Each structure stands twice: as structure tokens, then as C-alpha cells.
Amino acid sequence: MLSKYPLSEVEKSFLKESGIEKISTLIPYLTVDNFPKLGLLTACRFLEWVSENPKGVISLPTGKSPEFFIKWTQFLLDNWDNKKGKDVREKYGLGNCKKPVLKDLTFVQIDEFYPISSEQQNSFYHYVNKFYIEGFGLAKENAILINSDEIPLAKGLTYKEVFPDLKVDLSLRFRDPENDLEKLQQESIYLIDKWCGDYEQKIRDKGGIGFFLGGIGPDGHIAFNTRGSHIFSVTRLTETNFETQAVAAGDLGGIEISANRLVITIGLDTIVYNPEAVAIIIAAGEAKAGIVKDSLETPLDNVFPGTVLQKLKNGRFYLTKGAAVKLTDSVDAYYEKGEWTWEKTERAVIDLCKKIGKYGHRVKLSDLKADKYTRMIPELSEDTVNQVMKSTEAKLAKGLEQETDEVLLHTGPHHDDISLGILPHITNQLHEPTNEAHFSVLTSGFTAVTNTFVIDTLQQTKKLLDENRIQMVNFEDFFEIGYSLKTDKDVYHFLTNVASERADERVRGLCHRVVRALVIVFGVKNTTQLRETINEVISILKNSYDGEKNPSKIQKLKGMIREFEEELVWAHFGVQVKNVHHLRLGFYTGDIFTEQPDKKRDVEPIVEMFRKINPTKISLTLDPEGSGPDTHYKVLQATAEAVRQWGEEKDISNLRIIGYRNVWFKFEPHEANVIVPVSLGDMSVMEDSFANCYLSQVNASFPSYSHNGKFSTVAKRTWVNQLNDIQLLLGKNYFYQHERAKVRSSHGLIFFRDMNVEEFLATARELEKSIEGML
């Protein structure tokens, strides 16, 4: 396969570094260790191509995926002739390349929401102009762009006049309009369709796209060509599916917005029109592994849009190792390379049980010998499966151990991460009175709170103030000191009314906390100023477009709402507000690309928390590759550095690190060394606490692409699926006949990894090394 396709010098360098010896997929691919390195690979290949095609046609992606592509491209251009730049160029095949000149390139915008103002900072038009036209120094007059404001509509009207609710009904393409407005809309849709045809022709008049770089969605979408798009599709106005809407929700301020927006996108045939085109799809993290495997190992198929790259000799997938982990090549290499480990035996046996649909105790030696992976197990025998079963039982036994005299610090990047990851495990710990538990969310999390939620809450607060039902504001010292007292009372009041099912009183509990937050954030001195501030915030939010970056004080207010929600969850178990720590790390800004963690600003607060709490166990989300939101791996970097620094001050050789995962991706059984049983009662506690406490998240404005609803439901399904995997190995009777009631009652399982400090730092170190040279 390697000799069948021409590889550039850059690709040869990265291929050699990857150690891949066999590529059997229908489209060639390259792998790198992590997300930042993926940006380096794409930047090097892009600049190599531009050096050879200075007047070529390029099409580059928007969103968070190209963050490190953009950063590495700018780094290399800025440092082309100095030692830092030359070292990178020499290492990765750019040593003999002349410095690329980008100003004469033609840029083609891949896609855009419709309708959306080009002035909105969350429009792709704005993104392209900021990061590519200005950022790369391209000539705007050469660019072929999608500006919703300039697409002609019927009678010269604006899209706000033609589509007053910003919804476009594509059924008008095929049915008779029912009123004058629909006539205008139908005529306008036909004009948009004509504009899309002209856009396609402009691209083809240039000979097609010469260099295309794009991401891949959870359903396999390329650009906005979702699952089922025609292989010969061209530029068009079209609808999207739920998975795509869920991914776009972060850009547009919630799925309630993205679900009602159409998109204009180039087609799959647009991408491959130029037979000489270099077309690259990038994917990072294990969450993408399934769709990557389908896209690379399936013959040309409209169900998997990425298969269209089979038409190009220069079609490529650039992947992190996590994204490539399910490829047949990767699985083969996992088993064939290096020494045989017990982890390999576990994985091979558990996967065999799934492949042939047999319980572990029914797997025969002949089954093991017939499978291409289990047959490789050293000293394979009738007892091999039994050994794997015993190993798995030991992991379960570890998950049943009662921990005592521990100081537990559970951390998460976002509010709800801890609960969704390991709540049933935490409840076991909290039942033991000798344990001391602390909880810390490391970012403010304000981006998850919609403007609508804040407006509704502030209007309720105004109403309660008018009814004199927020009486604390009447106390003499409230605006001097009282606002900072009795925060536990807010929490207790709220949860008491969860128990009594008084929704109005729950809202009053939230409004109490919001009043305290307004005093803190805006320096409010009296009730008159309080009302003015509420009105001002409502006015600002009502005049903001969905997804717009809020002023910093409103960001802080939103973050404090999330913090109250977190306090409510842990108060279910008697944890006081003083044991819930809100770090609000500074790298989290609400920008499209959050900053890298800063060793002083973002690491010192974590070290200080360690000093104060002196934990014996720390839990954290283990996402070294950026499979979930970018906040996850950036928090991991900061936490790892904090652990390292703390270790310089004191002996932490006995400290344990618990690495958990939640709704974004999960551990496979062989990766985890602790398995915790989850009962229906545990699931109910998690679902109820989520629904009652994470008020801003219940309507799932930013849902997982795998479920149109609460994240708690996604977590529960993960736990159930993990039980199914282990039941297939151990047998269902192992669970319902077990001597321990906790196991008999289990209808789900949690997997996590218990590590010592050295093991944890080794896991996190590779990511840090990958960006040291750039930042």
C-alpha cells in the first residue's frame, strides 16, 4: 500500500517516525502521538504543498479542530530561517523547501450556517477572515467566500425580512406556497440554489480545490456532507442531522439554535473534482476511532462520506494513535509488535467473546486457536480464559474495597464531569466517616450556560424581589458582609424543596444564590443598584446573538451559577460548600481557541489547593489525546505539572491518582485496573441529582452527539454497556448469584485506572513534550 501511493517528503518523515510498517486501508493514513502533533503534521504538509503551488486553490477547516494546524503554520512561517524553525523543518522533510509565499493563493470557504450574519464572531465567514485571510496573509480579493448577508434574495430583501424567524423551509422547493411570505421564501430559496451553483462553478473554473483540509464528524460528515450525502454532491443549501447539530451547538449557543439552522456546504464531488488534489481529513482521539475505521476500510459508500477520498491518489487521513486504534492495521500491530503483555491477553480474550457471542466459560480451546489474535497468546491452553476471568474478578474485588482514612480530592475540567464519571464510586467513599472528601472543578464552565437560562433566572429574581421573597437583601449588613454568609443555607433550602417537590421554592433557592453572585461580581451596594444591574445584564444578553462571547463579568456570573449547581450535587451527600473548590483557571476564556495552561497562572492555584487539602488520592479525567473537549487535556496538562511541582516539595510516593473517563469516550476493559459495580439505585441518584441540580444543563443545550438529551443518560448507557462486556466474559450468573449484595444488584459497571504518581506523570508527559517547541 505504501508504494502504491506517492508520499511527499513530509509524509515520508512522519511515516518513518510513526513506525507503521503496513497500511492495508483503502485510503492511506499517517498517525502521530497526540492532537498538537497532528497540527504539526498538517502544517508541514500544507506548507510543503504551498511551496510547490504558490498560486494554488486551498480550502481549510473552521472550528476547534485546526487549532494546532494554525498555530504550527504561523510558527513555521515566523521561524522559517532561524534555528527553531530550521530544526523542525530538517526533522520533518521541509529542509530543502523554499519559504512558502501565501498571498497569491485562492481560498475557498468550505461551509457556513444559513442564515447567519457575517459580522457574528461565531460565523465561519468571520473565522476564515480572522485566522486564514488575515492570519495567513492571504489576498481577500482572491477568496471565494460564503457571506450570508450578500446572497441575493427575492425583491432585494435581507434574510431577516424573508426569514423573520431565521428558519428556512426547504419543502418550499417542491410544494406550492400558502401565503405571500412563503412565495417570497420560495423565490429566495431558488435564488440561494442558483448562488450555490455559481459558487460551485467559481471553484471549478479555478480547476477545483488543490489542497483540502477538513475534519470528520461523529457521523462521518465531511464539511457539512452528513451521512447519506450523495457521492457526487456539489455546493448546496441543505439540512443537517442530529449528530452534526450537536457538534455545532457549541458554535451557535445551543442545539435549539443549531437544530433550526440550515447550512451551505461544498459537496463531496467538489472536494475530489481536481484529480491531483491533496485532500486530507484529520481526526483526534478514541471517540473518532469507530468512524475512522468505517471511513478507511469501507469501499466507496454514501453512508461514510470520507470514503470519497478513495477517488484521489493524494487522499489521506491524518490521525492520532487514539483515532487509529480500531483500524485492523493498528489492532494487528498492537498484538504483533513488542513483547506480549497480560493486557494483550485480556483484550484478545474479551474481544473474542464479543466477536463469537460466547460467554467466557463456553469458549473452547478450538475457538482460541481459530482466532488470529488469541492464537498468539503464549502458552495458550484451556485455562487461558479462566485466567482472564480471575484477573477481571480481581479488578471487581478492588472496586468493592472499602477505603478508610483517605483524604480524597476529586477534580474535573467542567462541572458535572466528576458526577458523570465516577459518582457511584464516590458515594461508596462518602459512606465511610473516616474519609474526608473535597471536590474541585478547575474551570469556570460559563460557556455551558445559555443566555436564555440567565435571562429567565434574572427575570424570576426580579419578580421575587418585587414580592419581597428574597428577604436577605433587607438586612442592614447584607451588601457589606451578609451576601458572603450562609451559602450552605442556600444549598440546603434548594435541596429541601427538591425533596418536597416545590419547584417554585427551588427557583427561589437559585435566585438567592444569583443575588449573592451579582453583589460579588458587580460590586452592588444596595437594592436599587441590584435592580439596575439585573436590568442591565438582561438588556446586554437580549441584545447579544446566540453564541456571542459575553463580557467578562457576565462570564463570571454564568460560572457562579455552574458552581452553585456543583455544590448542590455534593450536598446530596452532606458535603459542605467549603469542601467544594472553584479554581476558575485563567486559560479558560470562552475564545474559539483557549490558551495553553500557564505554569504560573494555571498551575500554582492547583499546587496551592494540594498544599491546603493534602490529599491521599486525587481523581481526574484521563484524556491525554484530546478526545473530548479541548479543556479536558489542557486541564490534564496543568494538573500533571501541579503534581510534579508538589512532588518537589514533599514525599508523595504514596499518593494515588484515579484516572476516569465519562461521556466523551471510555476505557476498554483491558485498559482499566478497577471495576466498580453500579446498581439501579446508583443510577437513579446520578440521574436525579443531575436533573435536579444541573439546572442549566437539563434541557441539554450542548448535548452529546450520541444522545439528544441529558448527559446523565449517556453516562448510564456507558455503564450498562460496560457491564454487558464483562457479563459476556464472566457470565450473568456470576453477578446475580454473587455472595456480595453490591455485585448482585449491579446493572452497570464503571471502569477506571488507579495509578501511582510515576505512572500518571508518564501518561501526561508526552502531551507536554509535543508542544514545548512551539510555545
Phi, psi and omega in degrees: 000324183294323182278344183288331183243142180285125177258140177284171179297321177298312182298321178299319181296314181289326177297316180299316181295327183290335181077007179289131182250343184221128173234113184248005183286168182280345174231133179296154179216159172235148178239148174228171188286329188201177186297312178300322180294329176299322176296322178296314179301311182293323179295316180297315181293322179297312183292327175298316181293316181297323179301327180269342185226065187296343178245026184282176180252123183240153177218116189238154190277166175245180180090197184276336186304319184275015184310308185278338171298313180295315183295318181289324177299313180294321178300313183293319179295321181286335187240023188306318187255001176262176188297318181301313180292317182297321180300316179293317182296317180297320184290328190240034167083011179253009185301322183263009184275135172283153184300125182292147173247120188263349192293338183262007178287153171259123181261132177247121176287133186286314187197173179196149170290154176219133352272151175205139180290137179294343180278345179292136182288346176261011171278148178291332176301314179295316180302311181300315180295321183287310190268334184251305182297306179280313186298322180260358179071039178276159178274120183295328181293341177272348189281145174250104192240162179250103179246106183304327183292337187255000178283120185297139177234172184306137176059021178069017183282164176273164181294333178290332178280324182279321181238075189300331177264009179063021176250135180247120182265101185288350176295342178293345173297333191237352181237166178283138177292149185259350179203179184296322180297318180294329175297314177301317182294319180296314180298322180292320178299319178297323179291322176296318179300320178294318179300319180297320177297319178294322179298315178300318182294323178301319180294316183290327177297335178273002182092006181089176181284131180269324179226115180243131174232128181212163174266183177227133182277171182297335176268000181097007185293141176243128197054226173253029174275094186282171178312128180096355179295145182294136180301331180259024182292151180235185181301132185199161170269126187210167175273168176240175176255177186299316182302318181291321178296321179295318178295322182281347184302322180296327179286325191255001177091023176130152182292336177297337175271308185297331180291339183254007177256139170271178179225151166254127183219146169293159184265174177295324179288332175299318183295322187255010183302317179276111184296342179267002186299141166269113181238121186235131172251130178253145177210137181234138169091154184295338179299335180266359189298321182294312182288330176295314179301313180297322183288329184265339186248003180254133174301161183320121189204129182291345177289335178236091187305329182297341180295345181297337179293349174299340181285346186248136175290338178253024174282135184215153164246127174253125193228150163282162181300327178296318180292335182266001194295336181265355177299143179304320178303316184292318179296316177303312183295323179303316182279326189275333185265148174072182181288155178280129181247164177296326178302321178296319179298314179301311183298315183298317183290315181295318178296324178296316178305318179291318183297317185260359176064039180241142172293152184306317184289352178257356179286127183262163177301325179295326176295317181296319182286337182278340183271138187290342179261312181294334179294342180277351183296127179298143179052043180301133181206179176301334186274352185302312181296322180298322178295319178295322178297318179294321178298318180291322176298325178294323177296320177294319179299322178295323179290345179264350183299138177272115180277139179226153176055039179254146168255109190258128175239106179263125183239156176210152176292317181239160170296136181090349180297317183295311181301313182291336183274308191217028183307312181300327176293320181293321180298325175300317181293321185287340179287346181264113187294341180280351178273144174245126186243137175232152180228136180219126172257129194271346176237164182291326177072016186296334184296342182276356181257121184282157175301320182300317180298316182292317179301312180300318181294318180291325176294321175296320180298316178301316181297317180293324176297318179298327182271006182056039181256006169242079193286341183299334181290347181275346180290143186306316188263013188299314186279353175265310185221330187302327182300336184266358183258160172059036177293331176295330180294321176303315182296313183296317178302314182299310186289329174301323182274348165292315181296319182274359177061038177256092185300322182295324180286330174297316178300321180296322177298316177297316182295325174303312182293325179295322177299315178301316181297319180298320179297317182292312188286318187257002179063038183293137186248345181199173185293326178298313180295327178298313179296319179298319181295317178301314180297322181293315180296316178301316181297314180300314183292323179293334180263009177262148173276156182297131180089358179289143177292126182280158170302154188301324181292324178287326173303315182295320178299314178299318179298322181289334172294317178297322181294321176299318179301318180295319178299323180297318182298311185283339174292341172307330186248017176083012179282128183279160181304324182295342179264006175247113191254128183252107188272330177048055183303143191289340182291342184274102190241349185086002176282163181302320174245111176288153182292163169287148177302140180260134188296332179270304186295318189258340183266320183303319178299327179289316178300317180298321177296318177301315181300318185290316186272326182056058185290152171261340175221137177234131174253150179202160177282127183262092183228071186288348187249357181080037179288324179263207178300151184297338177302327184300308185282337177288322174295322178299317177303310183296319181293318179298317179295323179294319178298317180298315180294320180297324179293340177281339183270328185211166179282112178243029182296338179265358179294137176250142178245125178258115177262118180241165175226161181224239193282346185276321172198171190223163173283145165276156185306323183287343181276337184267150174241004173225134178234125183249124177293145181234121180271169174299325177297318177300317180296320181295319178299315181295313181296317182293316181294324177296310184294324185274337188249318181275068189301322183286350185250351187299323180278003173052058176295335180233068188283167169291145178294347183269353182202129178272077182175201186292147176298331181299327178291322177296316179299315181299317179297322177299314181298319180295316179297324179292325174297318181302319179298315183286326176298325179294329178280309189271341185092144181295326182295334176304323183279308188281350177251008185294151181289337181265130180299326181299323179283320180300329183270002186282130176235014175196166178222146173251134174253137167209175183242124178261119186233155166274176186298317181299315180299318181294313182295326177295323179295320185275339190295323184299320180296317181297316180299327187293338182246000183302320185287345187261330192252000000 
